[in-house]
mmCIF file of C-alpha atoms in Angstrom:
data_model
loop_
_atom_site.group_PDB
_atom_site.id
_atom_site.type_symbol
_atom_site.label_atom_id
_atom_site.label_comp_id
_atom_site.label_asym_id
_atom_site.label_seq_id
_atom_site.Cartn_x
_atom_site.Cartn_y
_atom_site.Cartn_z
ATOM 1 C CA UNK A 12 -1.800 -89.072 21.149
ATOM 2 C CA UNK A 13 -0.608 -89.899 24.410
ATOM 3 C CA UNK A 14 3.003 -88.945 25.465
ATOM 4 C CA UNK A 15 5.392 -89.978 28.102
ATOM 5 C CA UNK A 16 6.209 -87.774 30.938
ATOM 6 C CA UNK A 17 9.204 -85.859 29.751
ATOM 7 C CA UNK A 18 9.309 -83.781 32.584
ATOM 8 C CA UNK A 19 10.107 -86.630 34.912
ATOM 9 C CA UNK A 20 13.705 -87.094 35.862
ATOM 10 C CA UNK A 21 15.582 -90.078 34.770
ATOM 11 C CA UNK A 22 16.360 -92.256 37.831
ATOM 12 C CA UNK A 23 20.222 -93.295 38.159
ATOM 13 C CA UNK A 24 20.229 -96.381 40.235
ATOM 14 C CA UNK A 25 23.748 -96.977 40.736
ATOM 15 C CA UNK A 26 25.753 -96.073 37.591
ATOM 16 C CA UNK A 27 28.875 -94.047 37.482
ATOM 17 C CA UNK A 28 27.633 -90.295 36.833
ATOM 18 C CA UNK A 29 29.752 -90.029 33.786
ATOM 19 C CA UNK A 30 28.476 -93.278 32.271
ATOM 20 C CA UNK A 31 24.975 -92.527 33.252
ATOM 21 C CA UNK A 32 25.028 -88.967 31.484
ATOM 22 C CA UNK A 33 26.886 -90.699 28.415
ATOM 23 C CA UNK A 34 24.062 -93.286 28.049
ATOM 24 C CA UNK A 35 21.501 -90.627 28.562
ATOM 25 C CA UNK A 36 22.903 -88.506 25.781
ATOM 26 C CA UNK A 37 23.326 -91.135 23.219
ATOM 27 C CA UNK A 38 19.781 -92.532 23.851
ATOM 28 C CA UNK A 39 18.086 -89.197 23.607
ATOM 29 C CA UNK A 40 19.973 -88.542 20.401
ATOM 30 C CA UNK A 41 18.757 -91.448 18.477
ATOM 31 C CA UNK A 42 16.344 -90.416 15.758
ATOM 32 C CA UNK A 43 14.086 -93.337 15.945
ATOM 33 C CA UNK A 44 13.826 -93.089 19.814
ATOM 34 C CA UNK A 45 12.783 -89.493 19.206
ATOM 35 C CA UNK A 46 10.258 -90.110 16.348
ATOM 36 C CA UNK A 47 8.920 -92.700 18.441
ATOM 37 C CA UNK A 48 8.769 -90.519 21.655
ATOM 38 C CA UNK A 49 10.749 -93.204 23.861
ATOM 39 C CA UNK A 50 11.578 -91.857 27.129
ATOM 40 C CA UNK A 51 14.090 -93.166 29.684
ATOM 41 C CA UNK A 52 12.715 -93.885 33.136
ATOM 42 C CA UNK A 53 15.652 -95.534 34.877
ATOM 43 C CA UNK A 54 19.101 -96.875 34.601
ATOM 44 C CA UNK A 55 20.879 -99.520 36.549
ATOM 45 C CA UNK A 56 24.008 -101.545 35.933
ATOM 46 C CA UNK A 57 22.805 -104.020 33.275
ATOM 47 C CA UNK A 58 19.330 -102.667 33.521
ATOM 48 C CA UNK A 59 16.994 -100.077 31.645
ATOM 49 C CA UNK A 60 13.409 -98.945 31.885
ATOM 50 C CA UNK A 61 11.680 -96.886 29.114
ATOM 51 C CA UNK A 62 8.218 -95.816 28.270
ATOM 52 C CA UNK A 63 6.874 -95.205 24.821
ATOM 53 C CA UNK A 64 3.263 -94.388 23.982
ATOM 54 C CA UNK A 65 1.481 -96.109 21.105
ATOM 55 C CA UNK A 66 -0.571 -94.353 18.481
ATOM 56 C CA UNK A 67 -3.002 -95.379 15.224
ATOM 57 C CA UNK A 68 0.060 -94.381 13.106
ATOM 58 C CA UNK A 69 1.594 -97.559 13.945
ATOM 59 C CA UNK A 70 -1.306 -99.743 14.086
ATOM 60 C CA UNK A 71 -1.736 -103.061 11.874
ATOM 61 C CA UNK A 72 -4.888 -104.222 10.019
ATOM 62 C CA UNK A 73 -6.614 -104.928 13.076
ATOM 63 C CA UNK A 74 -6.332 -101.765 14.691
ATOM 64 C CA UNK A 75 -3.911 -103.047 17.325
ATOM 65 C CA UNK A 76 -0.360 -101.656 17.927
ATOM 66 C CA UNK A 77 1.777 -103.255 15.104
ATOM 67 C CA UNK A 78 4.294 -105.943 16.423
ATOM 68 C CA UNK A 79 7.257 -104.242 14.781
ATOM 69 C CA UNK A 80 6.808 -101.124 17.146
ATOM 70 C CA UNK A 81 7.084 -103.425 20.069
ATOM 71 C CA UNK A 82 10.112 -105.108 18.628
ATOM 72 C CA UNK A 83 11.901 -101.819 17.949
ATOM 73 C CA UNK A 84 10.781 -100.983 21.550
ATOM 74 C CA UNK A 85 12.297 -104.029 23.059
ATOM 75 C CA UNK A 86 15.452 -104.093 20.987
ATOM 76 C CA UNK A 87 15.987 -100.213 21.778
ATOM 77 C CA UNK A 88 15.604 -100.879 25.571
ATOM 78 C CA UNK A 89 17.910 -103.993 25.570
ATOM 79 C CA UNK A 90 20.351 -102.016 23.567
ATOM 80 C CA UNK A 91 20.299 -99.247 26.340
ATOM 81 C CA UNK A 92 20.700 -101.844 29.260
ATOM 82 C CA UNK A 93 24.018 -103.051 27.479
ATOM 83 C CA UNK A 94 25.266 -99.311 27.539
ATOM 84 C CA UNK A 95 24.980 -99.208 31.282
ATOM 85 C CA UNK A 96 27.547 -101.896 31.316
ATOM 86 C CA UNK A 97 29.723 -99.582 29.300
ATOM 87 C CA UNK A 98 29.036 -101.692 26.188
ATOM 88 C CA UNK A 99 28.727 -100.793 22.570
ATOM 89 C CA UNK A 100 26.893 -103.662 20.955
ATOM 90 C CA UNK A 101 24.647 -104.659 17.972
ATOM 91 C CA UNK A 102 21.809 -106.828 17.571
ATOM 92 C CA UNK A 103 22.678 -110.429 16.142
ATOM 93 C CA UNK A 104 19.367 -112.020 16.869
ATOM 94 C CA UNK A 105 16.142 -111.281 18.313
ATOM 95 C CA UNK A 106 13.189 -113.300 19.424
ATOM 96 C CA UNK A 107 9.721 -111.757 20.804
ATOM 97 C CA UNK A 108 6.667 -113.440 22.042
ATOM 98 C CA UNK A 109 3.664 -111.397 21.816
ATOM 99 C CA UNK A 110 1.290 -112.420 24.859
ATOM 100 C CA UNK A 111 -1.569 -109.966 24.703
ATOM 101 C CA UNK A 112 -2.981 -107.680 22.191
ATOM 102 C CA UNK A 113 -1.706 -104.096 22.657
ATOM 103 C CA UNK A 114 -4.360 -101.547 22.080
ATOM 104 C CA UNK A 115 -3.335 -98.130 20.392
ATOM 105 C CA UNK A 116 -3.289 -94.784 22.415
ATOM 106 C CA UNK A 117 -1.684 -96.068 25.605
ATOM 107 C CA UNK A 118 1.715 -95.764 27.183
ATOM 108 C CA UNK A 119 3.995 -99.122 27.416
ATOM 109 C CA UNK A 120 6.801 -99.494 29.850
ATOM 110 C CA UNK A 121 9.591 -101.830 29.086
ATOM 111 C CA UNK A 122 12.189 -103.355 31.382
ATOM 112 C CA UNK A 123 15.399 -104.534 29.821
ATOM 113 C CA UNK A 124 18.238 -106.338 31.521
ATOM 114 C CA UNK A 125 21.386 -108.394 30.898
ATOM 115 C CA UNK A 126 21.221 -112.183 31.215
ATOM 116 C CA UNK A 127 24.638 -113.119 30.140
ATOM 117 C CA UNK A 128 27.845 -111.088 29.518
ATOM 118 C CA UNK A 129 30.226 -113.198 27.449
ATOM 119 C CA UNK A 130 33.580 -112.061 25.783
ATOM 120 C CA UNK A 131 32.013 -111.511 22.497
ATOM 121 C CA UNK A 132 28.239 -112.203 22.772
ATOM 122 C CA UNK A 133 25.791 -110.722 25.347
ATOM 123 C CA UNK A 134 22.215 -111.992 25.873
ATOM 124 C CA UNK A 135 19.534 -109.660 27.100
ATOM 125 C CA UNK A 136 15.934 -109.774 27.998
ATOM 126 C CA UNK A 137 13.017 -107.388 27.732
ATOM 127 C CA UNK A 138 9.642 -107.350 29.070
ATOM 128 C CA UNK A 139 6.835 -104.879 27.965
ATOM 129 C CA UNK A 140 3.824 -104.003 30.092
ATOM 130 C CA UNK A 141 0.567 -102.105 29.514
ATOM 131 C CA UNK A 142 -0.780 -99.310 31.698
ATOM 132 C CA UNK A 143 -2.474 -101.950 33.646
ATOM 133 C CA UNK A 144 0.715 -103.544 34.431
ATOM 134 C CA UNK A 145 0.032 -106.533 32.532
ATOM 135 C CA UNK A 146 2.973 -108.270 30.613
ATOM 136 C CA UNK A 147 2.025 -108.003 26.866
ATOM 137 C CA UNK A 148 5.191 -109.209 25.240
ATOM 138 C CA UNK A 149 8.925 -110.591 26.319
ATOM 139 C CA UNK A 150 11.885 -110.432 24.107
ATOM 140 C CA UNK A 151 15.456 -111.984 24.123
ATOM 141 C CA UNK A 152 18.291 -111.159 21.931
ATOM 142 C CA UNK A 153 21.859 -111.875 21.317
ATOM 143 C CA UNK A 154 24.329 -108.991 20.810
ATOM 144 C CA UNK A 155 27.905 -108.850 19.547
ATOM 145 C CA UNK A 156 30.101 -106.576 21.412
ATOM 146 C CA UNK A 157 32.084 -104.134 19.265
ATOM 147 C CA UNK A 158 33.728 -102.047 22.121
ATOM 148 C CA UNK A 159 33.517 -99.838 25.068
ATOM 149 C CA UNK A 160 31.071 -96.621 25.255
ATOM 150 C CA UNK A 161 33.881 -94.785 27.524
ATOM 151 C CA UNK A 162 37.467 -95.527 28.028
ATOM 152 C CA UNK A 163 37.705 -94.299 31.574
ATOM 153 C CA UNK A 164 34.840 -96.092 33.318
#
């Protein structure tokens, strides 16, 4: 099975250091992220990039990566992107378009970003790319704000 480069540093692209460290700590402590070997690449205000390997354990009946794995990847990435805005939020609705079949045993990269920040609802999008930098899936989700991540940021 392929694994992301865990030795690579996570790039901070403009976040307050305290918020950056908190987002990294929370993201790395989530059991699903650990089990699926998700790895942070970079964080910026309202934006996150992650990598995740695919493997046969999460394949569908056609031997391709199961769509539920990609849905989890996009939902997780959008949640991380919202944490960079010092938000705690939960998913209310998610939509996902699969554009290209995703083979197993490759590393996917997702870029997630905030689209709209309302007083109660937040909209985010995520784009998933294969190793050839081809867009394989696009997702949009609505989140409900449940509080702040840190009080002092």
